[in-house]
PDB file of C-alpha atoms in Angstrom:
ATOM      1  CA  MET B1438      -0.016  -0.001   0.005  1.00 75.00           C
ATOM      2  CA  THR B1439       1.296   3.433  -0.941  1.00 85.00           C
ATOM      3  CA  LEU B1440      -0.389   6.409   0.687  1.00 96.00           C
ATOM      4  CA  LEU B1441      -0.198   9.603  -1.308  1.00 98.00           C
ATOM      5  CA  HIS B1442       0.129  13.106   0.103  1.00 98.00           C
ATOM      6  CA  ALA B1443      -3.361  14.642   0.372  1.00 98.00           C
ATOM      7  CA  ARG B1444      -5.052  17.738   1.670  1.00 98.00           C
ATOM      8  CA  ASP B1445      -8.412  17.288   3.387  1.00 98.00           C
ATOM      9  CA  HIS B1446     -10.344  20.508   2.800  1.00 98.00           C
ATOM     10  CA  GLY B1447     -13.212  19.308   4.930  1.00 98.00           C
ATOM     11  CA  GLY B1448     -16.818  20.179   4.123  1.00 98.00           C
ATOM     12  CA  ASP B1449     -19.921  17.997   4.177  1.00 95.00           C
ATOM     13  CA  GLY B1450     -21.948  16.303   1.469  1.00 95.00           C
ATOM     14  CA  PRO B1451     -21.189  14.019  -1.473  1.00 95.00           C
ATOM     15  CA  PRO B1452     -17.457  13.412  -1.372  1.00 96.00           C
ATOM     16  CA  LEU B1453     -15.134  14.713  -4.094  1.00 98.00           C
ATOM     17  CA  VAL B1454     -11.575  13.651  -4.825  1.00 98.00           C
ATOM     18  CA  LEU B1455      -9.547  16.221  -6.810  1.00 98.00           C
ATOM     19  CA  LEU B1456      -6.571  15.213  -9.033  1.00 98.00           C
ATOM     20  CA  HIS B1457      -4.126  17.603 -10.697  1.00 98.00           C
ATOM     21  CA  GLY B1458      -2.324  17.629 -14.028  1.00 98.00           C
ATOM     22  CA  ALA B1459       1.095  16.408 -15.129  1.00 98.00           C
ATOM     23  CA  GLY B1460       3.955  18.192 -13.384  1.00 98.00           C
ATOM     24  CA  ARG B1461       1.543  20.013 -11.089  1.00 98.00           C
ATOM     25  CA  SER B1462       0.302  19.407  -7.538  1.00 98.00           C
ATOM     26  CA  LEU B1463      -2.813  19.441  -5.360  1.00 99.00           C
ATOM     27  CA  ALA B1464      -2.194  23.170  -4.701  1.00 98.00           C
ATOM     28  CA  ASP B1465      -3.677  23.904  -8.141  1.00 99.00           C
ATOM     29  CA  TRP B1466      -7.066  22.978  -6.635  1.00 99.00           C
ATOM     30  CA  ASP B1467      -6.961  25.267  -3.579  1.00 98.00           C
ATOM     31  CA  ALA B1468      -9.198  28.016  -4.890  1.00 98.00           C
ATOM     32  CA  SER B1469     -11.809  25.675  -6.321  1.00 98.00           C
ATOM     33  CA  ALA B1470     -11.744  23.462  -3.252  1.00 98.00           C
ATOM     34  CA  ALA B1471     -12.547  26.337  -0.950  1.00 98.00           C
ATOM     35  CA  LEU B1472     -15.748  26.862  -2.924  1.00 98.00           C
ATOM     36  CA  LEU B1473     -16.669  23.212  -3.285  1.00 98.00           C
ATOM     37  CA  THR B1474     -16.722  22.578   0.509  1.00 98.00           C
ATOM     38  CA  ALA B1475     -20.039  24.431   0.685  1.00 97.00           C
ATOM     39  CA  GLU B1476     -21.712  21.308  -0.710  1.00 97.00           C
ATOM     40  CA  HIS B1477     -19.055  18.565  -0.552  1.00 98.00           C
ATOM     41  CA  ARG B1478     -16.457  16.779   1.503  1.00 98.00           C
ATOM     42  CA  VAL B1479     -13.316  17.578  -0.515  1.00 98.00           C
ATOM     43  CA  LEU B1480      -9.985  15.719  -0.658  1.00 98.00           C
ATOM     44  CA  ALA B1481      -7.183  16.802  -3.017  1.00 98.00           C
ATOM     45  CA  ILE B1482      -4.333  14.316  -3.729  1.00 98.00           C
ATOM     46  CA  ASP B1483      -0.841  14.640  -5.109  1.00 99.00           C
ATOM     47  CA  LEU B1484      -0.420  11.933  -7.773  1.00 98.00           C
ATOM     48  CA  PRO B1485       2.626   9.601  -7.390  1.00 98.00           C
ATOM     49  CA  GLY B1486       5.937  11.348  -7.954  1.00 98.00           C
ATOM     50  CA  HIS B1487       4.245  14.757  -7.840  1.00 98.00           C
ATOM     51  CA  GLY B1488       4.082  17.419  -5.120  1.00 98.00           C
ATOM     52  CA  ARG B1489       4.864  15.739  -1.812  1.00 98.00           C
ATOM     53  CA  SER B1490       3.744  12.215  -2.747  1.00 98.00           C
ATOM     54  CA  PRO B1491       6.240   9.357  -2.960  1.00 98.00           C
ATOM     55  CA  GLY B1492       7.190   7.930  -6.315  1.00 97.00           C
ATOM     56  CA  ILE B1493       6.244   4.543  -7.733  1.00 97.00           C
ATOM     57  CA  SER B1494       8.160   2.269 -10.065  1.00 96.00           C
ATOM     58  CA  PRO B1495       7.134   1.745 -12.772  1.00 97.00           C
ATOM     59  CA  TRP B1496       4.856   4.729 -13.111  1.00 98.00           C
ATOM     60  CA  THR B1497       1.719   3.159 -14.612  1.00 98.00           C
ATOM     61  CA  ILE B1498      -1.919   4.297 -14.684  1.00 98.00           C
ATOM     62  CA  PRO B1499      -3.224   1.107 -12.954  1.00 98.00           C
ATOM     63  CA  ALA B1500      -0.708   1.582 -10.132  1.00 98.00           C
ATOM     64  CA  VAL B1501      -1.666   5.236  -9.815  1.00 98.00           C
ATOM     65  CA  VAL B1502      -5.368   4.318  -9.633  1.00 97.00           C
ATOM     66  CA  TRP B1503      -4.656   1.779  -6.941  1.00 96.00           C
ATOM     67  CA  ASP B1504      -2.681   4.272  -4.817  1.00 97.00           C
ATOM     68  CA  VAL B1505      -5.474   6.846  -5.209  1.00 97.00           C
ATOM     69  CA  ALA B1506      -7.971   4.278  -3.989  1.00 95.00           C
ATOM     70  CA  ASP B1507      -5.772   3.359  -0.954  1.00 95.00           C
ATOM     71  CA  THR B1508      -5.409   7.045  -0.068  1.00 96.00           C
ATOM     72  CA  MET B1509      -9.149   7.562  -0.286  1.00 95.00           C
ATOM     73  CA  ASP B1510      -9.673   4.621   2.111  1.00 93.00           C
ATOM     74  CA  ALA B1511      -7.179   6.027   4.541  1.00 96.00           C
ATOM     75  CA  TYR B1512      -9.148   9.295   4.636  1.00 96.00           C
ATOM     76  CA  GLY B1513     -12.400   7.525   5.227  1.00 93.00           C
ATOM     77  CA  MET B1514     -13.664   8.158   1.667  1.00 91.00           C
ATOM     78  CA  PRO B1515     -14.008   4.626   0.260  1.00 84.00           C
ATOM     79  CA  ALA B1516     -15.824   6.104  -2.703  1.00 85.00           C
ATOM     80  CA  ALA B1517     -16.351   9.557  -4.253  1.00 93.00           C
ATOM     81  CA  VAL B1518     -16.955  11.481  -7.373  1.00 96.00           C
ATOM     82  CA  VAL B1519     -13.388  11.585  -8.820  1.00 97.00           C
ATOM     83  CA  VAL B1520     -12.552  14.818 -10.569  1.00 98.00           C
ATOM     84  CA  GLY B1521      -9.353  15.410 -12.481  1.00 99.00           C
ATOM     85  CA  HIS B1522      -7.693  18.076 -14.596  1.00 99.00           C
ATOM     86  CA  SER B1523      -5.530  17.142 -17.571  1.00 98.00           C
ATOM     87  CA  LEU B1524      -3.543  14.049 -16.538  1.00 98.00           C
ATOM     88  CA  GLY B1525      -5.764  13.858 -13.461  1.00 98.00           C
ATOM     89  CA  GLY B1526      -8.784  13.689 -15.760  1.00 98.00           C
ATOM     90  CA  LEU B1527      -7.460  10.620 -17.485  1.00 98.00           C
ATOM     91  CA  VAL B1528      -6.761   9.049 -14.051  1.00 98.00           C
ATOM     92  CA  ALA B1529     -10.292   9.884 -12.955  1.00 98.00           C
ATOM     93  CA  VAL B1530     -11.732   8.041 -15.940  1.00 98.00           C
ATOM     94  CA  GLU B1531      -9.458   5.042 -15.368  1.00 98.00           C
ATOM     95  CA  TYR B1532     -10.510   5.005 -11.684  1.00 97.00           C
ATOM     96  CA  ALA B1533     -14.118   4.829 -12.822  1.00 97.00           C
ATOM     97  CA  ARG B1534     -13.216   1.925 -15.114  1.00 97.00           C
ATOM     98  CA  ALA B1535     -11.344   0.044 -12.345  1.00 96.00           C
ATOM     99  CA  TYR B1536     -14.179   0.445  -9.859  1.00 91.00           C
ATOM    100  CA  ALA B1537     -17.148   0.039 -12.162  1.00 83.00           C
ATOM    101  CA  GLY B1538     -20.392  -0.170 -10.226  1.00 71.00           C
ATOM    102  CA  ALA B1539     -18.924   1.456  -7.137  1.00 71.00           C
ATOM    103  CA  VAL B1540     -17.809   4.955  -8.181  1.00 86.00           C
ATOM    104  CA  LEU B1541     -20.757   7.301  -8.655  1.00 88.00           C
ATOM    105  CA  ALA B1542     -19.311   9.497 -11.423  1.00 97.00           C
ATOM    106  CA  ALA B1543     -16.125  10.969 -12.840  1.00 98.00           C
ATOM    107  CA  VAL B1544     -15.237  14.399 -14.132  1.00 98.00           C
ATOM    108  CA  ASN B1545     -12.507  14.897 -16.820  1.00 98.00           C
ATOM    109  CA  LEU B1546     -11.393  18.508 -17.210  1.00 99.00           C
ATOM    110  CA  ASP B1547      -9.533  18.735 -20.530  1.00 98.00           C
ATOM    111  CA  GLY B1548      -7.725  15.456 -19.932  1.00 98.00           C
ATOM    112  CA  PHE B1549      -7.293  14.380 -23.561  1.00 97.00           C
ATOM    113  CA  TRP B1550      -4.091  13.273 -25.296  1.00 95.00           C
ATOM    114  CA  TRP B1551      -3.098  13.775 -28.887  1.00 92.00           C
ATOM    115  CA  GLY B1552      -4.890  10.783 -30.418  1.00 84.00           C
ATOM    116  CA  ARG B1553      -3.931   8.023 -32.771  1.00 84.00           C
ATOM    117  CA  PRO B1554      -0.416   8.071 -34.295  1.00 85.00           C
ATOM    118  CA  GLY B1555      -0.341  10.311 -37.353  1.00 90.00           C
ATOM    119  CA  GLU B1556      -3.802  11.746 -36.680  1.00 93.00           C
ATOM    120  CA  TYR B1557      -2.444  15.154 -35.710  1.00 94.00           C
ATOM    121  CA  PRO B1558       0.869  15.915 -37.466  1.00 93.00           C
ATOM    122  CA  GLY B1559       3.124  17.722 -35.056  1.00 94.00           C
ATOM    123  CA  ALA B1560       2.034  15.784 -31.972  1.00 95.00           C
ATOM    124  CA  GLU B1561       5.237  13.681 -32.163  1.00 95.00           C
ATOM    125  CA  ARG B1562       7.241  16.898 -31.935  1.00 95.00           C
ATOM    126  CA  VAL B1563       5.312  17.840 -28.782  1.00 95.00           C
ATOM    127  CA  GLY B1564       6.197  14.473 -27.292  1.00 95.00           C
ATOM    128  CA  GLU B1565       9.853  14.994 -28.104  1.00 96.00           C
ATOM    129  CA  LEU B1566       9.872  18.440 -26.422  1.00 95.00           C
ATOM    130  CA  LEU B1567       8.115  17.132 -23.329  1.00 96.00           C
ATOM    131  CA  ARG B1568      10.541  14.280 -23.018  1.00 97.00           C
ATOM    132  CA  SER B1569      13.571  16.505 -23.481  1.00 97.00           C
ATOM    133  CA  SER B1570      12.631  18.557 -20.420  1.00 97.00           C
ATOM    134  CA  ALA B1571      11.196  15.748 -18.290  1.00 98.00           C
ATOM    135  CA  GLY B1572      12.438  15.812 -14.710  1.00 98.00           C
ATOM    136  CA  ALA B1573      14.778  18.751 -15.447  1.00 98.00           C
ATOM    137  CA  ILE B1574      16.745  20.676 -12.831  1.00 98.00           C
ATOM    138  CA  ALA B1575      15.505  24.267 -13.043  1.00 98.00           C
ATOM    139  CA  PRO B1576      17.616  27.320 -12.148  1.00 97.00           C
ATOM    140  CA  PRO B1577      16.855  29.606  -9.183  1.00 97.00           C
ATOM    141  CA  GLY B1578      14.657  31.990 -11.230  1.00 97.00           C
ATOM    142  CA  TYR B1579      12.237  29.224 -12.230  1.00 98.00           C
ATOM    143  CA  ILE B1580       9.406  30.246  -9.937  1.00 98.00           C
ATOM    144  CA  GLU B1581       9.542  33.862 -11.153  1.00 98.00           C
ATOM    145  CA  ARG B1582       9.372  32.745 -14.769  1.00 97.00           C
ATOM    146  CA  GLN B1583       6.411  30.501 -14.021  1.00 98.00           C
ATOM    147  CA  VAL B1584       4.550  33.504 -12.498  1.00 98.00           C
ATOM    148  CA  VAL B1585       5.264  35.554 -15.619  1.00 97.00           C
ATOM    149  CA  HIS B1586       4.063  32.756 -17.830  1.00 96.00           C
ATOM    150  CA  ALA B1587       0.864  32.328 -15.782  1.00 98.00           C
ATOM    151  CA  ALA B1588       0.119  36.050 -16.199  1.00 98.00           C
ATOM    152  CA  ARG B1589      -0.482  35.394 -19.904  1.00 96.00           C
ATOM    153  CA  TYR B1590      -3.517  33.352 -18.853  1.00 97.00           C
ATOM    154  CA  GLY B1591      -4.705  36.018 -16.394  1.00 97.00           C
ATOM    155  CA  ILE B1592      -3.746  33.884 -13.393  1.00 98.00           C
ATOM    156  CA  PRO B1593      -3.115  36.105 -10.329  1.00 98.00           C
ATOM    157  CA  SER B1594       0.536  36.211  -9.302  1.00 98.00           C
ATOM    158  CA  GLY B1595      -0.071  34.982  -5.744  1.00 98.00           C
ATOM    159  CA  ARG B1596      -2.021  31.940  -6.897  1.00 98.00           C
ATOM    160  CA  ALA B1597       0.500  31.221  -9.595  1.00 98.00           C
ATOM    161  CA  GLU B1598       3.503  31.458  -7.246  1.00 98.00           C
ATOM    162  CA  ALA B1599       1.942  29.189  -4.583  1.00 98.00           C
ATOM    163  CA  ALA B1600       1.000  26.609  -7.230  1.00 98.00           C
ATOM    164  CA  ALA B1601       4.459  26.729  -8.862  1.00 98.00           C
ATOM    165  CA  ARG B1602       6.298  26.269  -5.561  1.00 98.00           C
ATOM    166  CA  ALA B1603       4.102  23.321  -4.566  1.00 98.00           C
ATOM    167  CA  ALA B1604       4.830  21.548  -7.868  1.00 98.00           C
ATOM    168  CA  VAL B1605       8.671  21.436  -7.510  1.00 98.00           C
ATOM    169  CA  ARG B1606      11.204  20.437  -4.900  1.00 98.00           C
ATOM    170  CA  PRO B1607      13.818  22.959  -3.702  1.00 98.00           C
ATOM    171  CA  LEU B1608      17.478  22.018  -4.130  1.00 98.00           C
ATOM    172  CA  PRO B1609      20.594  23.216  -2.329  1.00 95.00           C
ATOM    173  CA  GLY B1610      21.933  26.317  -4.015  1.00 90.00           C
ATOM    174  CA  GLY B1611      18.506  27.715  -4.927  1.00 94.00           C
ATOM    175  CA  GLY B1612      17.601  25.500  -7.890  1.00 97.00           C
ATOM    176  CA  TRP B1613      14.519  23.361  -8.279  1.00 98.00           C
ATOM    177  CA  GLN B1614      13.803  19.735  -9.106  1.00 98.00           C
ATOM    178  CA  THR B1615      10.810  19.563 -11.454  1.00 98.00           C
ATOM    179  CA  LEU B1616       8.501  16.684 -10.865  1.00 98.00           C
ATOM    180  CA  PRO B1617       8.084  13.880 -11.481  1.00 98.00           C
ATOM    181  CA  GLU B1618      11.761  13.043 -11.750  1.00 98.00           C
ATOM    182  CA  ARG B1619      12.977  11.978 -15.207  1.00 98.00           C
ATOM    183  CA  ARG B1620      12.476   8.183 -15.062  1.00 98.00           C
ATOM    184  CA  ALA B1621       8.932   8.487 -13.743  1.00 98.00           C
ATOM    185  CA  ALA B1622       8.159  11.382 -16.086  1.00 98.00           C
ATOM    186  CA  LEU B1623       9.174   9.380 -19.131  1.00 98.00           C
ATOM    187  CA  GLU B1624       7.076   6.440 -17.985  1.00 98.00           C
ATOM    188  CA  MET B1625       4.136   8.808 -17.429  1.00 98.00           C
ATOM    189  CA  TYR B1626       4.368  10.203 -20.987  1.00 97.00           C
ATOM    190  CA  GLY B1627       4.500   6.630 -22.261  1.00 97.00           C
ATOM    191  CA  GLU B1628       1.247   5.900 -20.476  1.00 98.00           C
ATOM    192  CA  LEU B1629      -0.389   9.007 -21.944  1.00 97.00           C
ATOM    193  CA  ASP B1630       0.750   7.941 -25.393  1.00 96.00           C
ATOM    194  CA  ARG B1631      -0.709   4.464 -24.800  1.00 96.00           C
ATOM    195  CA  LEU B1632      -4.151   5.793 -23.816  1.00 96.00           C
ATOM    196  CA  GLY B1633      -4.157   8.558 -26.439  1.00 95.00           C
ATOM    197  CA  ALA B1634      -3.376   6.104 -29.254  1.00 95.00           C
ATOM    198  CA  LEU B1635      -6.812   4.532 -28.685  1.00 95.00           C
ATOM    199  CA  GLY B1636      -8.704   7.673 -29.630  1.00 94.00           C
ATOM    200  CA  VAL B1637     -11.217   9.163 -27.188  1.00 96.00           C
ATOM    201  CA  SER B1638     -14.223   7.090 -28.261  1.00 95.00           C
ATOM    202  CA  ALA B1639     -12.393   3.739 -27.990  1.00 96.00           C
ATOM    203  CA  TRP B1640     -10.730   4.768 -24.751  1.00 97.00           C
ATOM    204  CA  LEU B1641     -14.076   5.474 -23.071  1.00 97.00           C
ATOM    205  CA  LYS B1642     -15.619   2.170 -24.062  1.00 96.00           C
ATOM    206  CA  GLY B1643     -16.514   0.114 -20.977  1.00 94.00           C
ATOM    207  CA  VAL B1644     -16.774   3.109 -18.631  1.00 96.00           C
ATOM    208  CA  GLU B1645     -20.445   2.990 -17.702  1.00 93.00           C
ATOM    209  CA  CYS B1646     -20.811   5.470 -14.837  1.00 95.00           C
ATOM    210  CA  PRO B1647     -21.879   9.071 -15.586  1.00 97.00           C
ATOM    211  CA  LEU B1648     -19.004  11.103 -17.017  1.00 98.00           C
ATOM    212  CA  LEU B1649     -18.640  14.864 -17.387  1.00 98.00           C
ATOM    213  CA  LEU B1650     -16.122  15.618 -20.135  1.00 98.00           C
ATOM    214  CA  VAL B1651     -15.083  19.240 -20.189  1.00 98.00           C
ATOM    215  CA  GLN B1652     -13.142  20.852 -23.082  1.00 98.00           C
ATOM    216  CA  ALA B1653     -11.300  24.145 -22.803  1.00 98.00           C
ATOM    217  CA  GLY B1654     -13.389  26.697 -24.715  1.00 98.00           C
ATOM    218  CA  ARG B1655     -10.549  29.135 -25.237  1.00 97.00           C
ATOM    219  CA  PRO B1656      -7.203  28.516 -26.992  1.00 95.00           C
ATOM    220  CA  GLN B1657      -4.008  29.039 -25.105  1.00 93.00           C
ATOM    221  CA  PRO B1658      -2.245  32.393 -25.730  1.00 94.00           C
ATOM    222  CA  PRO B1659      -0.131  32.371 -28.871  1.00 90.00           C
ATOM    223  CA  SER B1660       3.345  30.875 -28.358  1.00 81.00           C
ATOM    224  CA  PRO B1661       6.178  33.074 -29.764  1.00 82.00           C
ATOM    225  CA  ALA B1662       8.135  31.206 -32.436  1.00 86.00           C
ATOM    226  CA  MET B1663       5.868  28.178 -32.056  1.00 90.00           C
ATOM    227  CA  GLU B1664       3.158  28.896 -34.575  1.00 93.00           C
ATOM    228  CA  TRP B1665       3.232  25.155 -35.511  1.00 95.00           C
ATOM    229  CA  PHE B1666       2.086  24.334 -31.957  1.00 95.00           C
ATOM    230  CA  ASP B1667      -0.743  26.880 -32.083  1.00 95.00           C
ATOM    231  CA  ASP B1668      -1.914  25.317 -35.383  1.00 95.00           C
ATOM    232  CA  LEU B1669      -1.698  21.793 -33.956  1.00 95.00           C
ATOM    233  CA  SER B1670      -3.687  22.853 -30.853  1.00 96.00           C
ATOM    234  CA  ALA B1671      -6.415  24.392 -33.003  1.00 96.00           C
ATOM    235  CA  ARG B1672      -6.708  21.325 -35.207  1.00 96.00           C
ATOM    236  CA  PHE B1673      -6.795  19.061 -32.160  1.00 96.00           C
ATOM    237  CA  ALA B1674      -9.472  21.180 -30.499  1.00 97.00           C
ATOM    238  CA  ARG B1675     -11.715  20.976 -33.523  1.00 97.00           C
ATOM    239  CA  GLY B1676     -11.288  17.243 -33.909  1.00 96.00           C
ATOM    240  CA  LEU B1677     -11.844  16.609 -30.216  1.00 97.00           C
ATOM    241  CA  SER B1678     -14.926  18.825 -30.165  1.00 97.00           C
ATOM    242  CA  ALA B1679     -16.477  16.800 -32.997  1.00 97.00           C
ATOM    243  CA  GLU B1680     -15.636  13.468 -31.347  1.00 96.00           C
ATOM    244  CA  LEU B1681     -17.035  14.542 -27.946  1.00 97.00           C
ATOM    245  CA  ALA B1682     -20.218  15.779 -29.635  1.00 97.00           C
ATOM    246  CA  GLU B1683     -20.671  12.402 -31.263  1.00 97.00           C
ATOM    247  CA  LEU B1684     -20.089  10.611 -27.960  1.00 96.00           C
ATOM    248  CA  SER B1685     -22.722  12.708 -26.139  1.00 96.00           C
ATOM    249  CA  ARG B1686     -25.260  11.871 -28.868  1.00 96.00           C
ATOM    250  CA  ASN B1687     -24.664   8.142 -28.622  1.00 96.00           C
ATOM    251  CA  ARG B1688     -23.782   7.602 -24.938  1.00 96.00           C
ATOM    252  CA  PRO B1689     -26.507   8.859 -22.529  1.00 96.00           C
ATOM    253  CA  THR B1690     -24.165   8.548 -19.540  1.00 96.00           C
ATOM    254  CA  ILE B1691     -21.751  11.038 -21.067  1.00 98.00           C
ATOM    255  CA  THR B1692     -22.237  14.822 -20.642  1.00 98.00           C
ATOM    256  CA  VAL B1693     -20.006  17.075 -22.717  1.00 98.00           C
ATOM    257  CA  THR B1694     -19.503  20.778 -22.230  1.00 98.00           C
ATOM    258  CA  GLN B1695     -16.980  23.569 -22.695  1.00 98.00           C
ATOM    259  CA  ILE B1696     -15.758  26.093 -20.204  1.00 98.00           C
ATOM    260  CA  ASP B1697     -14.777  29.702 -20.895  1.00 98.00           C
ATOM    261  CA  ALA B1698     -11.125  29.148 -20.068  1.00 98.00           C
ATOM    262  CA  SER B1699      -8.021  27.655 -21.623  1.00 98.00           C
ATOM    263  CA  HIS B1700      -6.251  24.483 -20.578  1.00 98.00           C
ATOM    264  CA  PRO B1701      -4.969  25.631 -17.172  1.00 98.00           C
ATOM    265  CA  MET B1702      -8.619  26.235 -16.187  1.00 98.00           C
ATOM    266  CA  VAL B1703      -8.269  25.189 -12.530  1.00 98.00           C
ATOM    267  CA  LEU B1704      -5.864  28.116 -11.904  1.00 98.00           C
ATOM    268  CA  GLU B1705      -7.380  30.414 -14.508  1.00 98.00           C
ATOM    269  CA  ALA B1706     -11.089  30.114 -13.672  1.00 98.00           C
ATOM    270  CA  PRO B1707     -11.460  28.327 -10.290  1.00 98.00           C
ATOM    271  CA  GLU B1708     -14.928  29.766  -9.647  1.00 98.00           C
ATOM    272  CA  ALA B1709     -16.283  28.547 -12.971  1.00 98.00           C
ATOM    273  CA  VAL B1710     -14.692  25.146 -12.498  1.00 98.00           C
ATOM    274  CA  ALA B1711     -16.242  24.752  -9.008  1.00 98.00           C
ATOM    275  CA  THR B1712     -19.644  25.836 -10.304  1.00 98.00           C
ATOM    276  CA  LEU B1713     -19.494  23.334 -13.125  1.00 98.00           C
ATOM    277  CA  ILE B1714     -18.472  20.421 -10.901  1.00 98.00           C
ATOM    278  CA  ALA B1715     -21.050  21.197  -8.163  1.00 98.00           C
ATOM    279  CA  GLY B1716     -23.857  21.530 -10.751  1.00 98.00           C
ATOM    280  CA  PHE B1717     -22.957  18.217 -12.357  1.00 98.00           C
ATOM    281  CA  VAL B1718     -22.866  16.336  -9.048  1.00 97.00           C
ATOM    282  CA  ARG B1719     -26.130  18.009  -7.948  1.00 96.00           C
ATOM    283  CA  SER B1720     -27.785  16.566 -11.059  1.00 95.00           C
ATOM    284  CA  LEU B1721     -26.803  12.997 -10.328  1.00 94.00           C
ATOM    285  CA  PRO B1722     -29.458  10.694  -8.860  1.00 87.00           C
ATOM    286  CA  GLY B1723     -29.215  10.317  -5.071  1.00 72.00           C
ATOM    287  CA  THR B1724     -26.508  12.819  -4.399  1.00 65.00           C
ATOM    288  CA  SER B1725     -28.791  15.431  -2.832  1.00 52.00           C
ATOM    289  CA  ALA B1726     -29.936  12.808  -0.340  1.00 34.00           C
ATOM    290  CA  GLY B1727     -26.413  11.993   0.664  1.00 38.00           C
ATOM    291  CA  ALA B1728     -26.134   8.614  -1.170  1.00 42.00           C
ATOM    292  CA  ASP B1729     -23.878   6.045   0.425  1.00 41.00           C
ATOM    293  CA  LEU B1730     -21.031   5.785  -2.092  1.00 42.00           C
ATOM    294  CA  ARG B1731     -18.888   2.786  -1.411  1.00 36.00           C
ATOM    295  CA  ARG B1732     -16.002   1.259  -3.306  1.00 38.00           C
ATOM    296  CA  THR B1733     -15.743  -2.548  -3.573  1.00 38.00           C
ATOM    297  CA  ASP B1734     -12.728  -4.521  -4.692  1.00 39.00           C
TER     298      ASP B1734
END
């Protein structure tokens, strides 16, 4: 059993477990969590190798799901609506698959990978760039640069700095270890490629509980000297939107929506994210009456 680092935000009502994105930490959820406790018991978790959680070897999605389940048990939350952003969204869906019939619902906030090989030319280049910087040692000015970058999305500096600090480990001499460390990060990207290669429709087959799939409604700010990436992102967004619309027409358990925010929506628009999650859970049968949500192995 591996217990992950978690933050129990308290609250009362249908339980929520919040999972963050790749290279991030549970601190990304602080602003939304503070709002969600009005209707929910809220637990945020650092994924393995992220934040203050221990690492795992190898870093695989099934192992991550199991550790999330053990951590939920340890906090007296044997079941919950599992909500994830980006990487955390994929983990939330895989948790729902692993505990079919026990988890009430899952929410995936823009947790979609690049799709089948060759479907989106340029995606391989993104993978190469991500792997080249995986687990890098960052210089002392890293946090300040992260705050400047976040300002492009309208993220307040205080929120951006707290989240950036929580996502890395300080090193002697003032540098920073980005997380997860390189071996685990490369394994993590391999898992994302494995799931993404299925395509969204095939990936979601066999997940029968209610799913809320949320796509970013705004593009990311233009990237200087990376027009190819902006073009790739636009093409992927159009293709994903069409695929999600088809899923929502054919799968009554799937709800699809967009949010007026770009990919880092949890930091960029925490109020809108919290409102969306609370409204979805409120619409689920039994939640308003405090349904007994239990996980079985």
